[in-house]
PDB file of C-alpha atoms in Angstrom:
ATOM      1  CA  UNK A  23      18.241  -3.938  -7.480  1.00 79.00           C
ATOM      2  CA  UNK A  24      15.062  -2.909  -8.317  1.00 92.00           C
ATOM      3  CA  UNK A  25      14.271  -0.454 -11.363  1.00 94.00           C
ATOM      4  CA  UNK A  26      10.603   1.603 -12.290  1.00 96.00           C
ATOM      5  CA  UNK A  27      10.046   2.671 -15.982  1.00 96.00           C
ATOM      6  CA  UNK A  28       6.638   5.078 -15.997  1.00 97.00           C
ATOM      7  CA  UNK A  29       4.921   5.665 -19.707  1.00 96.00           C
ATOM      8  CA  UNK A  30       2.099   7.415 -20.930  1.00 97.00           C
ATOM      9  CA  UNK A  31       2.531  10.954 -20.013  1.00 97.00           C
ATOM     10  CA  UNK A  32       2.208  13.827 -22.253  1.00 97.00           C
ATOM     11  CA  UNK A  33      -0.263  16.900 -23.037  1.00 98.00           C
ATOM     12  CA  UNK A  34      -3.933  16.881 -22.547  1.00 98.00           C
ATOM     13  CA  UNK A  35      -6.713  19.224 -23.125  1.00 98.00           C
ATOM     14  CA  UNK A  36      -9.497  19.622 -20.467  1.00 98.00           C
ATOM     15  CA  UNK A  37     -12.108  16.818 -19.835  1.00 98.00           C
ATOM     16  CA  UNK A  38     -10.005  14.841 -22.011  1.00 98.00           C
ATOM     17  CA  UNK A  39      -8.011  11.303 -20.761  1.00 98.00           C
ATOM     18  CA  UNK A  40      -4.578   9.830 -20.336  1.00 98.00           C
ATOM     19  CA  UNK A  41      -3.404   6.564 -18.502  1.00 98.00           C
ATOM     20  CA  UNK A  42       0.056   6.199 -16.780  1.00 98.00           C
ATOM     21  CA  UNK A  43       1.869   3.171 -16.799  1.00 98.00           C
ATOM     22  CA  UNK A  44       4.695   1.749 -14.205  1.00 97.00           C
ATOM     23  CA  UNK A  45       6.542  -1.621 -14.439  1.00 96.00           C
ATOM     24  CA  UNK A  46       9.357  -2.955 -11.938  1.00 95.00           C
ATOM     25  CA  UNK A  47      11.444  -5.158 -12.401  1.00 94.00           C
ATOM     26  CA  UNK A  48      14.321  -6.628 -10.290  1.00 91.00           C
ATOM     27  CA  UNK A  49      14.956  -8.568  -7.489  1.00 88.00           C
ATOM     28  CA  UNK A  50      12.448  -8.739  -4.988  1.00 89.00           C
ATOM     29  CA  UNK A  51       9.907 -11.686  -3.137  1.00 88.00           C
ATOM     30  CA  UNK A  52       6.905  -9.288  -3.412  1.00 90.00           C
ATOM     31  CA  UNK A  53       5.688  -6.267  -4.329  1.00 93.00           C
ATOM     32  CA  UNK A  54       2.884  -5.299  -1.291  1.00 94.00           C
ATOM     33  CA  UNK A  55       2.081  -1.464  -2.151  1.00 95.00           C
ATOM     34  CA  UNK A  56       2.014   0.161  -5.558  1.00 96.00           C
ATOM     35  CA  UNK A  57       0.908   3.511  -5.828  1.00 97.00           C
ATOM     36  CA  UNK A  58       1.071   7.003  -7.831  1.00 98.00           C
ATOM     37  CA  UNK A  59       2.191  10.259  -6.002  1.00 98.00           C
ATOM     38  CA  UNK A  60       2.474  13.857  -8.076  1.00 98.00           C
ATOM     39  CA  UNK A  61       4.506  16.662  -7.482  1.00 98.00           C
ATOM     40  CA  UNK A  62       2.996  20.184  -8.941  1.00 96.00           C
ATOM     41  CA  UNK A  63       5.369  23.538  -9.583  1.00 92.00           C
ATOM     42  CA  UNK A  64       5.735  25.303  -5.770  1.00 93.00           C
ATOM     43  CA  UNK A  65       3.720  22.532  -3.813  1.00 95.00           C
ATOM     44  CA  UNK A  66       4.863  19.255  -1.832  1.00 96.00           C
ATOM     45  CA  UNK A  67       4.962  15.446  -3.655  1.00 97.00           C
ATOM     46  CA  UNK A  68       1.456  14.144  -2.577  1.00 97.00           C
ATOM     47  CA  UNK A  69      -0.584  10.708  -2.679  1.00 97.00           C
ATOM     48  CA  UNK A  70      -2.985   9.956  -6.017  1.00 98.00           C
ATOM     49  CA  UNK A  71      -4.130   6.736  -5.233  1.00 98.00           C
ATOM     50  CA  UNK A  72      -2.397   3.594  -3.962  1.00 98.00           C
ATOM     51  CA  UNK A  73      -3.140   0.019  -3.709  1.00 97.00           C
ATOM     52  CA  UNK A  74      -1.872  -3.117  -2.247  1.00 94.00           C
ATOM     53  CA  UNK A  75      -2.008  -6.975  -2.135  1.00 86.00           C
ATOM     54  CA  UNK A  76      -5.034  -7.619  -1.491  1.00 87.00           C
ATOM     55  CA  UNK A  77      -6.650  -5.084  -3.727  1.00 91.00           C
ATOM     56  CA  UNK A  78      -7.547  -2.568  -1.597  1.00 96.00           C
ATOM     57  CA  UNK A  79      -7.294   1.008  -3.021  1.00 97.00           C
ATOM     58  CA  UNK A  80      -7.155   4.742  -1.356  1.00 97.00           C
ATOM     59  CA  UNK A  81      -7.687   7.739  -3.678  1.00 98.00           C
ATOM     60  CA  UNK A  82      -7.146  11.512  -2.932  1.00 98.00           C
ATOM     61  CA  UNK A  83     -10.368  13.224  -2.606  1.00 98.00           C
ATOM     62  CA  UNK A  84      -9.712  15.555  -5.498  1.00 97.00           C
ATOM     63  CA  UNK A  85      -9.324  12.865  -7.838  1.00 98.00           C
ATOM     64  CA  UNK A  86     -12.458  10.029  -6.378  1.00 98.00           C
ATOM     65  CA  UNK A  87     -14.294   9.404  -9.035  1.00 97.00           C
ATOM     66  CA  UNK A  88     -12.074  10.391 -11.866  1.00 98.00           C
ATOM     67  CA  UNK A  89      -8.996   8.133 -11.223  1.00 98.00           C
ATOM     68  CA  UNK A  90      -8.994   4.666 -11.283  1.00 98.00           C
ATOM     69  CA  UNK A  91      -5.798   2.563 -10.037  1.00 98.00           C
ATOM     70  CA  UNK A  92      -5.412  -1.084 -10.848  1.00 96.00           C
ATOM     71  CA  UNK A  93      -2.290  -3.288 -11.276  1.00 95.00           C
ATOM     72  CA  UNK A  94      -1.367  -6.312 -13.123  1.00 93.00           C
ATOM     73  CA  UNK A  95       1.020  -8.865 -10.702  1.00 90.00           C
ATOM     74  CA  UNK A  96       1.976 -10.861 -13.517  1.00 90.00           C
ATOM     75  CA  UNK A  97       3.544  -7.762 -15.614  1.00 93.00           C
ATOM     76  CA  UNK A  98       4.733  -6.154 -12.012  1.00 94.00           C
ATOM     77  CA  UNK A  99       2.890  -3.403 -13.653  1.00 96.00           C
ATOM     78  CA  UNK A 100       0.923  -0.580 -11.943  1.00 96.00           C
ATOM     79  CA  UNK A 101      -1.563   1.404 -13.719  1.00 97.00           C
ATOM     80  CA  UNK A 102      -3.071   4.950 -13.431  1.00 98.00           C
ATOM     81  CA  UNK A 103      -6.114   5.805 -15.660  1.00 98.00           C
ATOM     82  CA  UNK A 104      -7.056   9.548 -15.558  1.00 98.00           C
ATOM     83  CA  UNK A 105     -10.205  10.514 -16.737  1.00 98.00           C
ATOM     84  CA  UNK A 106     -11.731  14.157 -16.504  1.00 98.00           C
ATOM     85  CA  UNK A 107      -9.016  15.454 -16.997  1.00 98.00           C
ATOM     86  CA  UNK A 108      -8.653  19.349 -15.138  1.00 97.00           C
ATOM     87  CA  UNK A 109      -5.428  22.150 -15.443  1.00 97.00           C
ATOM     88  CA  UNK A 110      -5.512  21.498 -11.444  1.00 96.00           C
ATOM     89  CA  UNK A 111      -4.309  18.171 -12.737  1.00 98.00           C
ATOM     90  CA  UNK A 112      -0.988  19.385 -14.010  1.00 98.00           C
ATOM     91  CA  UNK A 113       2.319  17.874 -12.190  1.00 98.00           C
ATOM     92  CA  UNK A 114       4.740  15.678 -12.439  1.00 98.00           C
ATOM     93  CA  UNK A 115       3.875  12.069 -11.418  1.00 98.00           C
ATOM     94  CA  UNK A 116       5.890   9.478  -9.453  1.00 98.00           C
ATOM     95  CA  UNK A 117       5.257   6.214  -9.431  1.00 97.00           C
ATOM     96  CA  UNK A 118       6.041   4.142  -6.327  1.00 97.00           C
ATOM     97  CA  UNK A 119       6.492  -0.093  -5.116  1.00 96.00           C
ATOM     98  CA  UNK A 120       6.720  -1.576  -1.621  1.00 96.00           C
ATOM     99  CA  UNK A 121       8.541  -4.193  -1.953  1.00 93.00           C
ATOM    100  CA  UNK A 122       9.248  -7.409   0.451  1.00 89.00           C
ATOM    101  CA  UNK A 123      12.404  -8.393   0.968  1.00 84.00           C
ATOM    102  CA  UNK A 124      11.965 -12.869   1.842  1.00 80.00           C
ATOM    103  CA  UNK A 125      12.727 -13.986   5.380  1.00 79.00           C
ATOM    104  CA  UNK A 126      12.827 -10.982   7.154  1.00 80.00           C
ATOM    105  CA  UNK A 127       9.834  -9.856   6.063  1.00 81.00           C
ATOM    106  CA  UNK A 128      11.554  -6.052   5.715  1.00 88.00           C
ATOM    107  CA  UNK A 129       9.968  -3.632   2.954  1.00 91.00           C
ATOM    108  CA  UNK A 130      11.438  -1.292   0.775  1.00 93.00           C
ATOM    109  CA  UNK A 131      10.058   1.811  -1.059  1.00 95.00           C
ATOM    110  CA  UNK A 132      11.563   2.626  -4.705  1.00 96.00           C
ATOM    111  CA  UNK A 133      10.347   5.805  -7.052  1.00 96.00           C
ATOM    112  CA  UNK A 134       9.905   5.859 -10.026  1.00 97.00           C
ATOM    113  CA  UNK A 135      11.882   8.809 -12.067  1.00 96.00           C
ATOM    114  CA  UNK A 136       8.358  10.970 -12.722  1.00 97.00           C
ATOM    115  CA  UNK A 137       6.460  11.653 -15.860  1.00 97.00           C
ATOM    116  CA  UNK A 138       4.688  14.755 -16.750  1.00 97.00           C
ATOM    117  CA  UNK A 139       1.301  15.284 -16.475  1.00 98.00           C
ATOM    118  CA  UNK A 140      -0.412  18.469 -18.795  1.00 98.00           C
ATOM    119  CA  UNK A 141      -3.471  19.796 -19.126  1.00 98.00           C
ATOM    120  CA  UNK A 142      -4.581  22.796 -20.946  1.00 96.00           C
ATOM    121  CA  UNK A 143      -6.298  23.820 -23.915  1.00 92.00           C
TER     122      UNK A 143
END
């Protein structure tokens, strides 16, 4: 069983900053992809920025330059940190692990239940 807690959403005001938070914990050899996806009113769940073992990131173009993802291995913990902070921003944001399952070498995706992003003034 593996289990996601997110943190650190809440209400913003334009240009301003927020940073999202996402630890698993569980059963699991290894955790190979973490990444943040967002889901805004009338529109599909799309990719924020991901990265994986070996520290490799990809961002969403509308967010390069803003975002920056990073993750601590010894927490399990992913992190999102949002600066310049736009209303095109607003969603709700999932956070998601690849994990590896030992031996078979098998990986499994897990979501996070979402936290809501806001900005306005």
């Amino acid at each position: 069983q593996v289990q996601l807690v997110e943190s650190g959403g809440g209400l913003v005001q334009p240009g301003g900053s927020l940073r999202l938070s996402c630890a698993a914990s569980g059963s699991f050899f290894s955790i190979y992809r973490m990444g943040w996806y967002r889901q805004a009113p009338g529109k599909q769940r799309d990719l924020v920025a991901s990265i994986i073992e070996g520290g490799n990131t990809n961002y969403a173009d509308s967010v390069k330059g803003r975002f920056t993802i990073s993750r601590d291995n010894a927490k399990n913990t992913v992190y999102l940190q949002m600066n310049s902070l736009k209303p095109d921003d607003t969603a709700v944001y999932y956070c998601y692990i690849e994990t590896v399952t030992g031996g078979t070498g098998y990986r499994n995706g897990y979501w996070g239940q979402g936290t809501q992003v806001t900005v306005s003034s």
